[in-house]
PDB file of C-alpha atoms in Angstrom:
ATOM      1  CA  UNK A 271      24.266  87.805-124.170  1.00  0.00           C
ATOM      2  CA  UNK A 272      23.433  84.529-122.507  1.00  0.00           C
ATOM      3  CA  UNK A 273      25.580  83.356-119.621  1.00  0.00           C
ATOM      4  CA  UNK A 274      26.580  79.749-119.176  1.00  0.00           C
ATOM      5  CA  UNK A 275      24.763  77.938-116.339  1.00  0.00           C
ATOM      6  CA  UNK A 276      27.846  75.969-115.406  1.00  0.00           C
ATOM      7  CA  UNK A 277      29.319  78.442-112.894  1.00  0.00           C
ATOM      8  CA  UNK A 278      26.028  78.354-110.934  1.00  0.00           C
ATOM      9  CA  UNK A 279      26.090  74.566-110.949  1.00  0.00           C
ATOM     10  CA  UNK A 280      29.636  74.661-109.628  1.00  0.00           C
ATOM     11  CA  UNK A 281      28.608  76.903-106.751  1.00  0.00           C
ATOM     12  CA  UNK A 282      25.688  74.623-105.963  1.00  0.00           C
ATOM     13  CA  UNK A 283      27.921  71.549-106.014  1.00  0.00           C
ATOM     14  CA  UNK A 284      30.447  73.237-103.759  1.00  0.00           C
ATOM     15  CA  UNK A 285      27.661  74.112-101.325  1.00  0.00           C
ATOM     16  CA  UNK A 286      26.399  70.536-101.291  1.00  0.00           C
ATOM     17  CA  UNK A 287      29.934  69.246-100.778  1.00  0.00           C
ATOM     18  CA  UNK A 288      30.367  71.617 -97.846  1.00  0.00           C
ATOM     19  CA  UNK A 289      27.142  70.392 -96.256  1.00  0.00           C
ATOM     20  CA  UNK A 290      28.206  66.788 -96.747  1.00  0.00           C
ATOM     21  CA  UNK A 291      31.572  67.546 -95.174  1.00  0.00           C
ATOM     22  CA  UNK A 292      29.899  69.217 -92.191  1.00  0.00           C
ATOM     23  CA  UNK A 293      27.551  66.246 -91.825  1.00  0.00           C
ATOM     24  CA  UNK A 294      30.477  63.820 -91.903  1.00  0.00           C
ATOM     25  CA  UNK A 295      32.309  65.845 -89.259  1.00  0.00           C
ATOM     26  CA  UNK A 296      29.179  65.972 -87.079  1.00  0.00           C
ATOM     27  CA  UNK A 297      28.605  62.232 -87.387  1.00  0.00           C
ATOM     28  CA  UNK A 298      32.254  61.536 -86.635  1.00  0.00           C
ATOM     29  CA  UNK A 299      32.085  63.790 -83.569  1.00  0.00           C
ATOM     30  CA  UNK A 300      28.949  62.039 -82.326  1.00  0.00           C
ATOM     31  CA  UNK A 301      30.539  58.644 -82.943  1.00  0.00           C
ATOM     32  CA  UNK A 302      33.727  59.580 -81.114  1.00  0.00           C
ATOM     33  CA  UNK A 303      31.746  61.087 -78.228  1.00  0.00           C
ATOM     34  CA  UNK A 304      29.683  57.907 -78.005  1.00  0.00           C
ATOM     35  CA  UNK A 305      32.794  55.753 -77.978  1.00  0.00           C
ATOM     36  CA  UNK A 306      34.389  57.934 -75.305  1.00  0.00           C
ATOM     37  CA  UNK A 307      31.211  57.866 -73.221  1.00  0.00           C
ATOM     38  CA  UNK A 308      30.992  54.104 -73.590  1.00  0.00           C
ATOM     39  CA  UNK A 309      34.627  53.786 -72.639  1.00  0.00           C
ATOM     40  CA  UNK A 310      34.165  55.986 -69.577  1.00  0.00           C
ATOM     41  CA  UNK A 311      31.099  53.967 -68.583  1.00  0.00           C
ATOM     42  CA  UNK A 312      33.016  50.708 -68.935  1.00  0.00           C
ATOM     43  CA  UNK A 313      35.893  52.160 -66.932  1.00  0.00           C
ATOM     44  CA  UNK A 314      33.474  53.332 -64.223  1.00  0.00           C
ATOM     45  CA  UNK A 315      31.879  49.894 -64.058  1.00  0.00           C
ATOM     46  CA  UNK A 316      35.277  48.258 -63.766  1.00  0.00           C
ATOM     47  CA  UNK A 317      36.339  50.733 -61.089  1.00  0.00           C
ATOM     48  CA  UNK A 318      33.144  50.165 -59.093  1.00  0.00           C
ATOM     49  CA  UNK A 319      33.522  46.383 -59.384  1.00  0.00           C
ATOM     50  CA  UNK A 320      37.075  46.613 -58.089  1.00  0.00           C
ATOM     51  CA  UNK A 321      35.953  48.846 -55.232  1.00  0.00           C
ATOM     52  CA  UNK A 322      33.193  46.350 -54.410  1.00  0.00           C
ATOM     53  CA  UNK A 323      35.744  43.532 -54.165  1.00  0.00           C
ATOM     54  CA  UNK A 324      38.013  45.731 -52.074  1.00  0.00           C
ATOM     55  CA  UNK A 325      35.128  46.637 -49.749  1.00  0.00           C
ATOM     56  CA  UNK A 326      34.220  42.957 -49.370  1.00  0.00           C
ATOM     57  CA  UNK A 327      37.803  42.204 -48.381  1.00  0.00           C
ATOM     58  CA  UNK A 328      37.799  44.998 -45.801  1.00  0.00           C
ATOM     59  CA  UNK A 329      34.457  43.732 -44.450  1.00  0.00           C
ATOM     60  CA  UNK A 330      35.962  40.282 -43.874  1.00  0.00           C
ATOM     61  CA  UNK A 331      38.843  41.979 -42.114  1.00  0.00           C
ATOM     62  CA  UNK A 332      36.388  43.795 -39.852  1.00  0.00           C
ATOM     63  CA  UNK A 333      34.754  40.452 -39.016  1.00  0.00           C
ATOM     64  CA  UNK A 334      38.146  39.117 -37.941  1.00  0.00           C
ATOM     65  CA  UNK A 335      38.665  42.264 -35.894  1.00  0.00           C
ATOM     66  CA  UNK A 336      35.255  41.772 -34.231  1.00  0.00           C
ATOM     67  CA  UNK A 337      36.085  38.152 -33.405  1.00  0.00           C
ATOM     68  CA  UNK A 338      39.362  39.243 -31.850  1.00  0.00           C
ATOM     69  CA  UNK A 339      37.619  41.883 -29.723  1.00  0.00           C
ATOM     70  CA  UNK A 340      34.996  39.377 -28.555  1.00  0.00           C
ATOM     71  CA  UNK A 341      37.751  36.938 -27.606  1.00  0.00           C
ATOM     72  CA  UNK A 342      39.465  39.636 -25.532  1.00  0.00           C
ATOM     73  CA  UNK A 343      36.153  40.624 -23.928  1.00  0.00           C
ATOM     74  CA  UNK A 344      35.491  37.007 -23.036  1.00  0.00           C
ATOM     75  CA  UNK A 345      38.916  36.713 -21.403  1.00  0.00           C
ATOM     76  CA  UNK A 346      38.197  39.827 -19.303  1.00  0.00           C
ATOM     77  CA  UNK A 347      34.612  38.830 -18.477  1.00  0.00           C
ATOM     78  CA  UNK A 348      33.453  38.479 -14.886  1.00  0.00           C
ATOM     79  CA  UNK A 349      30.693  36.106 -15.928  1.00  0.00           C
ATOM     80  CA  UNK A 350      28.393  38.686 -17.495  1.00  0.00           C
ATOM     81  CA  UNK A 351      28.252  41.018 -20.501  1.00  0.00           C
ATOM     82  CA  UNK A 352      27.589  44.734 -20.049  1.00  0.00           C
ATOM     83  CA  UNK A 353      27.023  47.631 -22.429  1.00  0.00           C
ATOM     84  CA  UNK A 354      30.422  49.146 -21.614  1.00  0.00           C
ATOM     85  CA  UNK A 355      32.433  46.023 -22.489  1.00  0.00           C
ATOM     86  CA  UNK A 356      35.313  46.514 -24.914  1.00  0.00           C
ATOM     87  CA  UNK A 357      33.260  45.134 -27.811  1.00  0.00           C
ATOM     88  CA  UNK A 358      31.034  48.231 -27.494  1.00  0.00           C
ATOM     89  CA  UNK A 359      33.924  50.615 -28.237  1.00  0.00           C
ATOM     90  CA  UNK A 360      33.456  51.832 -31.833  1.00  0.00           C
ATOM     91  CA  UNK A 361      36.258  51.735 -34.363  1.00  0.00           C
ATOM     92  CA  UNK A 362      36.518  55.367 -35.565  1.00  0.00           C
ATOM     93  CA  UNK A 363      37.069  56.155 -39.262  1.00  0.00           C
ATOM     94  CA  UNK A 364      40.491  54.723 -39.995  1.00  0.00           C
ATOM     95  CA  UNK A 365      42.503  55.404 -43.178  1.00  0.00           C
ATOM     96  CA  UNK A 366      43.112  52.400 -45.432  1.00  0.00           C
ATOM     97  CA  UNK A 367      44.374  52.185 -49.013  1.00  0.00           C
ATOM     98  CA  UNK A 368      41.663  53.773 -51.142  1.00  0.00           C
ATOM     99  CA  UNK A 369      39.539  55.261 -48.353  1.00  0.00           C
ATOM    100  CA  UNK A 370      38.459  54.713 -44.744  1.00  0.00           C
ATOM    101  CA  UNK A 371      36.810  52.042 -42.594  1.00  0.00           C
ATOM    102  CA  UNK A 372      34.745  52.374 -39.415  1.00  0.00           C
ATOM    103  CA  UNK A 373      32.851  49.830 -37.340  1.00  0.00           C
ATOM    104  CA  UNK A 374      30.448  49.461 -34.427  1.00  0.00           C
ATOM    105  CA  UNK A 375      29.316  46.334 -32.588  1.00  0.00           C
ATOM    106  CA  UNK A 376      25.975  45.967 -30.779  1.00  0.00           C
ATOM    107  CA  UNK A 377      24.600  43.266 -28.496  1.00  0.00           C
ATOM    108  CA  UNK A 378      21.509  41.587 -29.948  1.00  0.00           C
ATOM    109  CA  UNK A 379      20.702  39.766 -26.702  1.00  0.00           C
ATOM    110  CA  UNK A 380      19.626  43.139 -25.387  1.00  0.00           C
ATOM    111  CA  UNK A 381      16.725  43.086 -27.858  1.00  0.00           C
ATOM    112  CA  UNK A 382      13.505  41.089 -28.041  1.00  0.00           C
ATOM    113  CA  UNK A 383      13.866  38.036 -30.288  1.00  0.00           C
ATOM    114  CA  UNK A 384      10.937  37.920 -32.725  1.00  0.00           C
ATOM    115  CA  UNK A 385      11.475  34.210 -33.310  1.00  0.00           C
ATOM    116  CA  UNK A 386      10.518  33.500 -29.704  1.00  0.00           C
ATOM    117  CA  UNK A 387       6.985  34.235 -30.948  1.00  0.00           C
ATOM    118  CA  UNK A 388       7.048  31.234 -33.294  1.00  0.00           C
ATOM    119  CA  UNK A 389       3.938  29.124 -32.526  1.00  0.00           C
ATOM    120  CA  UNK A 390       6.121  26.024 -32.834  1.00  0.00           C
ATOM    121  CA  UNK A 391       8.171  27.157 -29.810  1.00  0.00           C
ATOM    122  CA  UNK A 392       6.988  25.562 -26.556  1.00  0.00           C
ATOM    123  CA  UNK A 393       7.139  28.782 -24.477  1.00  0.00           C
ATOM    124  CA  UNK A 394       5.733  31.000 -27.214  1.00  0.00           C
ATOM    125  CA  UNK A 395       2.771  32.000 -25.051  1.00  0.00           C
ATOM    126  CA  UNK A 396       5.062  33.431 -22.383  1.00  0.00           C
ATOM    127  CA  UNK A 397       7.031  35.452 -24.909  1.00  0.00           C
ATOM    128  CA  UNK A 398       3.853  36.659 -26.595  1.00  0.00           C
ATOM    129  CA  UNK A 399       2.732  38.252 -23.340  1.00  0.00           C
ATOM    130  CA  UNK A 400       6.102  39.946 -22.960  1.00  0.00           C
ATOM    131  CA  UNK A 401       6.025  41.222 -26.539  1.00  0.00           C
ATOM    132  CA  UNK A 402       2.668  42.871 -25.879  1.00  0.00           C
ATOM    133  CA  UNK A 403       4.312  44.637 -22.915  1.00  0.00           C
ATOM    134  CA  UNK A 404       7.031  45.887 -25.277  1.00  0.00           C
ATOM    135  CA  UNK A 405       4.442  47.159 -27.750  1.00  0.00           C
ATOM    136  CA  UNK A 406       2.650  48.963 -24.924  1.00  0.00           C
ATOM    137  CA  UNK A 407       5.938  50.507 -23.785  1.00  0.00           C
ATOM    138  CA  UNK A 408       6.469  51.834 -27.320  1.00  0.00           C
ATOM    139  CA  UNK A 409       2.837  52.991 -27.558  1.00  0.00           C
ATOM    140  CA  UNK A 410       2.209  50.675 -30.512  1.00  0.00           C
ATOM    141  CA  UNK A 411      -0.897  48.649 -31.343  1.00  0.00           C
ATOM    142  CA  UNK A 412      -0.825  45.363 -29.345  1.00  0.00           C
ATOM    143  CA  UNK A 413      -2.569  43.663 -32.293  1.00  0.00           C
ATOM    144  CA  UNK A 414       0.783  43.736 -34.104  1.00  0.00           C
ATOM    145  CA  UNK A 415       1.805  40.738 -31.987  1.00  0.00           C
ATOM    146  CA  UNK A 416      -0.872  38.475 -33.452  1.00  0.00           C
ATOM    147  CA  UNK A 417      -0.020  39.504 -37.009  1.00  0.00           C
ATOM    148  CA  UNK A 418       3.632  38.597 -36.391  1.00  0.00           C
ATOM    149  CA  UNK A 419       2.626  35.226 -34.963  1.00  0.00           C
ATOM    150  CA  UNK A 420       0.405  34.554 -37.987  1.00  0.00           C
ATOM    151  CA  UNK A 421       3.279  35.498 -40.305  1.00  0.00           C
ATOM    152  CA  UNK A 422       5.262  32.532 -38.944  1.00  0.00           C
ATOM    153  CA  UNK A 423       2.402  30.138 -38.176  1.00  0.00           C
ATOM    154  CA  UNK A 424       2.536  26.907 -40.191  1.00  0.00           C
ATOM    155  CA  UNK A 425      -0.433  25.344 -38.390  1.00  0.00           C
ATOM    156  CA  UNK A 426      -3.002  27.772 -39.809  1.00  0.00           C
ATOM    157  CA  UNK A 427      -3.600  27.007 -43.508  1.00  0.00           C
ATOM    158  CA  UNK A 428      -5.391  30.304 -44.126  1.00  0.00           C
ATOM    159  CA  UNK A 429      -5.959  33.565 -42.286  1.00  0.00           C
ATOM    160  CA  UNK A 430      -7.468  36.981 -42.836  1.00  0.00           C
ATOM    161  CA  UNK A 431      -3.938  38.327 -43.322  1.00  0.00           C
ATOM    162  CA  UNK A 432      -3.601  36.280 -46.514  1.00  0.00           C
ATOM    163  CA  UNK A 433      -6.163  38.497 -48.238  1.00  0.00           C
ATOM    164  CA  UNK A 434      -4.177  41.583 -47.258  1.00  0.00           C
ATOM    165  CA  UNK A 435      -0.947  40.185 -48.686  1.00  0.00           C
ATOM    166  CA  UNK A 436      -2.543  38.978 -51.917  1.00  0.00           C
ATOM    167  CA  UNK A 437      -4.218  42.357 -52.460  1.00  0.00           C
ATOM    168  CA  UNK A 438      -0.912  44.253 -52.563  1.00  0.00           C
ATOM    169  CA  UNK A 439       0.369  45.752 -55.841  1.00  0.00           C
ATOM    170  CA  UNK A 440       2.987  42.986 -55.787  1.00  0.00           C
ATOM    171  CA  UNK A 441       1.162  40.062 -54.113  1.00  0.00           C
ATOM    172  CA  UNK A 442       3.015  37.808 -51.696  1.00  0.00           C
ATOM    173  CA  UNK A 443       2.283  35.189 -49.042  1.00  0.00           C
ATOM    174  CA  UNK A 444       3.093  34.664 -45.392  1.00  0.00           C
ATOM    175  CA  UNK A 445       6.595  33.380 -44.643  1.00  0.00           C
ATOM    176  CA  UNK A 446       5.365  30.364 -42.625  1.00  0.00           C
ATOM    177  CA  UNK A 447       8.779  30.206 -40.951  1.00  0.00           C
ATOM    178  CA  UNK A 448      10.808  32.145 -38.374  1.00  0.00           C
ATOM    179  CA  UNK A 449      12.223  35.550 -39.299  1.00  0.00           C
ATOM    180  CA  UNK A 450      15.517  35.498 -41.182  1.00  0.00           C
ATOM    181  CA  UNK A 451      16.031  39.249 -40.746  1.00  0.00           C
ATOM    182  CA  UNK A 452      14.289  42.022 -38.840  1.00  0.00           C
ATOM    183  CA  UNK A 453      13.573  43.850 -42.118  1.00  0.00           C
ATOM    184  CA  UNK A 454      10.907  41.199 -42.853  1.00  0.00           C
ATOM    185  CA  UNK A 455       8.725  43.116 -40.419  1.00  0.00           C
ATOM    186  CA  UNK A 456       8.073  45.589 -43.246  1.00  0.00           C
ATOM    187  CA  UNK A 457       6.034  42.865 -44.961  1.00  0.00           C
ATOM    188  CA  UNK A 458       3.806  42.043 -41.989  1.00  0.00           C
ATOM    189  CA  UNK A 459       0.233  43.361 -42.054  1.00  0.00           C
ATOM    190  CA  UNK A 460      -0.345  46.615 -40.089  1.00  0.00           C
ATOM    191  CA  UNK A 461       3.420  47.267 -39.835  1.00  0.00           C
ATOM    192  CA  UNK A 462       3.829  50.490 -41.801  1.00  0.00           C
ATOM    193  CA  UNK A 463       6.980  52.575 -42.129  1.00  0.00           C
ATOM    194  CA  UNK A 464       6.360  54.543 -38.952  1.00  0.00           C
ATOM    195  CA  UNK A 465       5.651  51.399 -36.933  1.00  0.00           C
ATOM    196  CA  UNK A 466       8.748  49.676 -38.280  1.00  0.00           C
ATOM    197  CA  UNK A 467      10.953  52.657 -37.416  1.00  0.00           C
ATOM    198  CA  UNK A 468       9.603  52.645 -33.856  1.00  0.00           C
ATOM    199  CA  UNK A 469       9.913  48.879 -33.307  1.00  0.00           C
ATOM    200  CA  UNK A 470      13.047  47.827 -35.221  1.00  0.00           C
ATOM    201  CA  UNK A 471      15.643  49.198 -32.741  1.00  0.00           C
ATOM    202  CA  UNK A 472      14.248  46.957 -29.987  1.00  0.00           C
ATOM    203  CA  UNK A 473      13.840  43.626 -31.780  1.00  0.00           C
ATOM    204  CA  UNK A 474      16.053  41.075 -33.480  1.00  0.00           C
ATOM    205  CA  UNK A 475      15.814  37.779 -35.376  1.00  0.00           C
ATOM    206  CA  UNK A 476      17.814  35.038 -33.639  1.00  0.00           C
ATOM    207  CA  UNK A 477      17.456  31.297 -32.997  1.00  0.00           C
ATOM    208  CA  UNK A 478      14.458  30.483 -30.808  1.00  0.00           C
ATOM    209  CA  UNK A 479      14.947  30.473 -27.055  1.00  0.00           C
ATOM    210  CA  UNK A 480      17.401  33.362 -26.886  1.00  0.00           C
ATOM    211  CA  UNK A 481      17.068  35.136 -23.495  1.00  0.00           C
ATOM    212  CA  UNK A 482      17.253  38.887 -22.934  1.00  0.00           C
ATOM    213  CA  UNK A 483      20.424  40.266 -21.334  1.00  0.00           C
ATOM    214  CA  UNK A 484      19.240  42.682 -18.630  1.00  0.00           C
ATOM    215  CA  UNK A 485      22.619  44.453 -18.674  1.00  0.00           C
ATOM    216  CA  UNK A 486      22.356  45.538 -22.305  1.00  0.00           C
ATOM    217  CA  UNK A 487      18.570  45.818 -22.698  1.00  0.00           C
ATOM    218  CA  UNK A 488      17.011  49.238 -23.273  1.00  0.00           C
ATOM    219  CA  UNK A 489      14.303  50.760 -21.077  1.00  0.00           C
ATOM    220  CA  UNK A 490      11.372  49.590 -23.284  1.00  0.00           C
ATOM    221  CA  UNK A 491      12.737  46.025 -23.340  1.00  0.00           C
ATOM    222  CA  UNK A 492      13.284  46.062 -19.569  1.00  0.00           C
ATOM    223  CA  UNK A 493       9.612  46.955 -19.189  1.00  0.00           C
ATOM    224  CA  UNK A 494       8.856  43.351 -20.212  1.00  0.00           C
ATOM    225  CA  UNK A 495      10.306  42.098 -16.890  1.00  0.00           C
ATOM    226  CA  UNK A 496       6.903  42.332 -15.260  1.00  0.00           C
ATOM    227  CA  UNK A 497       3.385  43.454 -16.058  1.00  0.00           C
ATOM    228  CA  UNK A 498       3.721  45.785 -13.058  1.00  0.00           C
ATOM    229  CA  UNK A 499       6.801  47.550 -14.421  1.00  0.00           C
ATOM    230  CA  UNK A 500       6.717  51.305 -14.894  1.00  0.00           C
ATOM    231  CA  UNK A 501       9.075  53.325 -17.066  1.00  0.00           C
ATOM    232  CA  UNK A 502      10.631  54.845 -13.956  1.00  0.00           C
ATOM    233  CA  UNK A 503      11.358  51.384 -12.542  1.00  0.00           C
ATOM    234  CA  UNK A 504      12.909  50.280 -15.830  1.00  0.00           C
ATOM    235  CA  UNK A 505      15.075  53.408 -15.966  1.00  0.00           C
ATOM    236  CA  UNK A 506      16.362  52.664 -12.461  1.00  0.00           C
ATOM    237  CA  UNK A 507      17.307  49.126 -13.554  1.00  0.00           C
ATOM    238  CA  UNK A 508      18.872  50.418 -16.780  1.00  0.00           C
ATOM    239  CA  UNK A 509      21.225  52.741 -14.828  1.00  0.00           C
ATOM    240  CA  UNK A 510      21.830  55.028 -17.807  1.00  0.00           C
ATOM    241  CA  UNK A 511      23.131  52.055 -19.784  1.00  0.00           C
ATOM    242  CA  UNK A 512      25.716  51.194 -17.140  1.00  0.00           C
ATOM    243  CA  UNK A 513      24.112  48.116 -15.554  1.00  0.00           C
ATOM    244  CA  UNK A 514      26.505  45.412 -14.305  1.00  0.00           C
ATOM    245  CA  UNK A 515      24.276  42.694 -12.879  1.00  0.00           C
ATOM    246  CA  UNK A 516      26.159  39.463 -12.255  1.00  0.00           C
ATOM    247  CA  UNK A 517      22.859  37.550 -12.134  1.00  0.00           C
ATOM    248  CA  UNK A 518      19.218  38.407 -12.753  1.00  0.00           C
ATOM    249  CA  UNK A 519      18.339  38.328  -9.046  1.00  0.00           C
ATOM    250  CA  UNK A 520      20.425  41.477  -8.570  1.00  0.00           C
ATOM    251  CA  UNK A 521      17.819  43.297 -10.634  1.00  0.00           C
ATOM    252  CA  UNK A 522      15.379  42.853  -7.764  1.00  0.00           C
ATOM    253  CA  UNK A 523      17.876  44.408  -5.364  1.00  0.00           C
ATOM    254  CA  UNK A 524      18.353  47.368  -7.695  1.00  0.00           C
ATOM    255  CA  UNK A 525      14.604  47.932  -7.886  1.00  0.00           C
ATOM    256  CA  UNK A 526      12.881  46.946  -4.613  1.00  0.00           C
ATOM    257  CA  UNK A 527       9.493  47.912  -6.049  1.00  0.00           C
ATOM    258  CA  UNK A 528       9.858  44.989  -8.446  1.00  0.00           C
ATOM    259  CA  UNK A 529       8.687  42.123  -6.252  1.00  0.00           C
ATOM    260  CA  UNK A 530       9.466  39.410  -8.801  1.00  0.00           C
ATOM    261  CA  UNK A 531      10.455  38.920 -12.423  1.00  0.00           C
ATOM    262  CA  UNK A 532       7.723  37.305 -14.482  1.00  0.00           C
ATOM    263  CA  UNK A 533       9.212  34.120 -15.968  1.00  0.00           C
ATOM    264  CA  UNK A 534      12.835  34.810 -14.955  1.00  0.00           C
ATOM    265  CA  UNK A 535      14.061  32.092 -17.332  1.00  0.00           C
ATOM    266  CA  UNK A 536      13.487  34.595 -20.148  1.00  0.00           C
ATOM    267  CA  UNK A 537      16.334  36.774 -18.864  1.00  0.00           C
ATOM    268  CA  UNK A 538      20.055  36.462 -18.268  1.00  0.00           C
ATOM    269  CA  UNK A 539      23.256  38.481 -17.956  1.00  0.00           C
ATOM    270  CA  UNK A 540      25.306  37.021 -20.815  1.00  0.00           C
ATOM    271  CA  UNK A 541      25.208  37.526 -24.562  1.00  0.00           C
ATOM    272  CA  UNK A 542      25.919  35.183 -27.450  1.00  0.00           C
ATOM    273  CA  UNK A 543      24.825  37.219 -30.487  1.00  0.00           C
ATOM    274  CA  UNK A 544      26.307  40.447 -31.772  1.00  0.00           C
ATOM    275  CA  UNK A 545      25.852  42.626 -34.840  1.00  0.00           C
ATOM    276  CA  UNK A 546      29.069  44.010 -36.321  1.00  0.00           C
ATOM    277  CA  UNK A 547      28.348  46.917 -38.651  1.00  0.00           C
ATOM    278  CA  UNK A 548      31.094  48.184 -40.927  1.00  0.00           C
ATOM    279  CA  UNK A 549      31.023  51.429 -42.913  1.00  0.00           C
ATOM    280  CA  UNK A 550      33.621  51.451 -45.667  1.00  0.00           C
ATOM    281  CA  UNK A 551      34.219  54.437 -47.952  1.00  0.00           C
ATOM    282  CA  UNK A 552      36.335  53.974 -51.087  1.00  0.00           C
ATOM    283  CA  UNK A 553      36.821  56.788 -53.634  1.00  0.00           C
ATOM    284  CA  UNK A 554      33.818  58.503 -52.100  1.00  0.00           C
ATOM    285  CA  UNK A 555      31.614  55.410 -52.514  1.00  0.00           C
ATOM    286  CA  UNK A 556      29.986  54.218 -49.237  1.00  0.00           C
ATOM    287  CA  UNK A 557      29.614  50.499 -48.517  1.00  0.00           C
ATOM    288  CA  UNK A 558      27.764  49.279 -45.418  1.00  0.00           C
ATOM    289  CA  UNK A 559      28.031  45.694 -44.210  1.00  0.00           C
ATOM    290  CA  UNK A 560      26.262  43.910 -41.338  1.00  0.00           C
ATOM    291  CA  UNK A 561      27.591  40.649 -39.894  1.00  0.00           C
ATOM    292  CA  UNK A 562      25.626  38.592 -37.363  1.00  0.00           C
ATOM    293  CA  UNK A 563      28.220  36.973 -35.106  1.00  0.00           C
ATOM    294  CA  UNK A 564      27.615  34.158 -32.649  1.00  0.00           C
ATOM    295  CA  UNK A 565      29.926  33.835 -29.655  1.00  0.00           C
ATOM    296  CA  UNK A 566      29.347  30.575 -27.820  1.00  0.00           C
ATOM    297  CA  UNK A 567      31.425  30.473 -24.665  1.00  0.00           C
ATOM    298  CA  UNK A 568      31.088  26.748 -24.026  1.00  0.00           C
ATOM    299  CA  UNK A 569      29.674  23.516 -25.402  1.00  0.00           C
ATOM    300  CA  UNK A 570      30.524  21.311 -28.345  1.00  0.00           C
ATOM    301  CA  UNK A 571      29.827  24.188 -30.742  1.00  0.00           C
ATOM    302  CA  UNK A 572      31.774  26.725 -28.719  1.00  0.00           C
ATOM    303  CA  UNK A 573      33.660  29.482 -30.494  1.00  0.00           C
ATOM    304  CA  UNK A 574      32.995  32.500 -32.683  1.00  0.00           C
ATOM    305  CA  UNK A 575      31.394  32.278 -36.112  1.00  0.00           C
ATOM    306  CA  UNK A 576      29.540  34.466 -38.602  1.00  0.00           C
ATOM    307  CA  UNK A 577      25.917  33.357 -39.013  1.00  0.00           C
ATOM    308  CA  UNK A 578      24.703  35.926 -41.514  1.00  0.00           C
ATOM    309  CA  UNK A 579      25.949  38.722 -43.747  1.00  0.00           C
ATOM    310  CA  UNK A 580      23.858  41.503 -45.250  1.00  0.00           C
ATOM    311  CA  UNK A 581      24.312  44.848 -46.989  1.00  0.00           C
ATOM    312  CA  UNK A 582      23.047  48.128 -45.649  1.00  0.00           C
ATOM    313  CA  UNK A 583      21.322  48.892 -42.386  1.00  0.00           C
ATOM    314  CA  UNK A 584      18.068  47.574 -40.866  1.00  0.00           C
TER     315      UNK A 584
END
């Protein structure tokens, strides 16, 4: 007896239908998962954007706080700025809606101003000699000084450094202008990561002519006072960071072995430039802001103002 083939066809059709159904379910699952993932991604982007705006607002608030502290410090000043002034007191992590904020202010007049090395500056030669003393104090190659000068030099149309810059994987040219930020040092020939890490804490990028505050300067920077300075002499002047010199001549009294300060006009006891660094954490996301603040005590442009804002550290 011959059996009809139709039952087998029915089984085959049911099997195909089942496979199609499974495929449809799988595709639907993938589609839904993709939509959910896309939705979560969009929500995360929106959340991060909102947190960014919130962090920016808190950063502006920290700038206002810094200005208020500088105003109070100025009112309490005895005619000089020291490293233990109230502006140096850090703001510890403080709860705010959505997270915490913390801040720390540092005196940039206690650092060596790279822009004093600009060849267009009339006393550049004096500062160049002092910068070499700083490099020696840090046990760095004195040749770095000339490369920094060349980086800013507009009077030299071409230099050997140009070949170095153009040979990099991403070629670039000399700035031919003063430094806008200390981080530009990373681009200068012979300044590698190790050199930058050693030098960056002691230098800054400010308007030309900015003197060094002997009250807030570190030991390596104080070693630029004279070519005869030793580390021990600088440490005695530094006084463990507690120096309170009312004028630069008191430095000589604190260190009798220092007969004279080389080019005393390069030093002072007051500060006009500060870096306010804010660390803001919102929903576990860290935001770091740096604000360069100028505090002019007198003159037509007297007052406190923000000169520069940047993200992240040095």
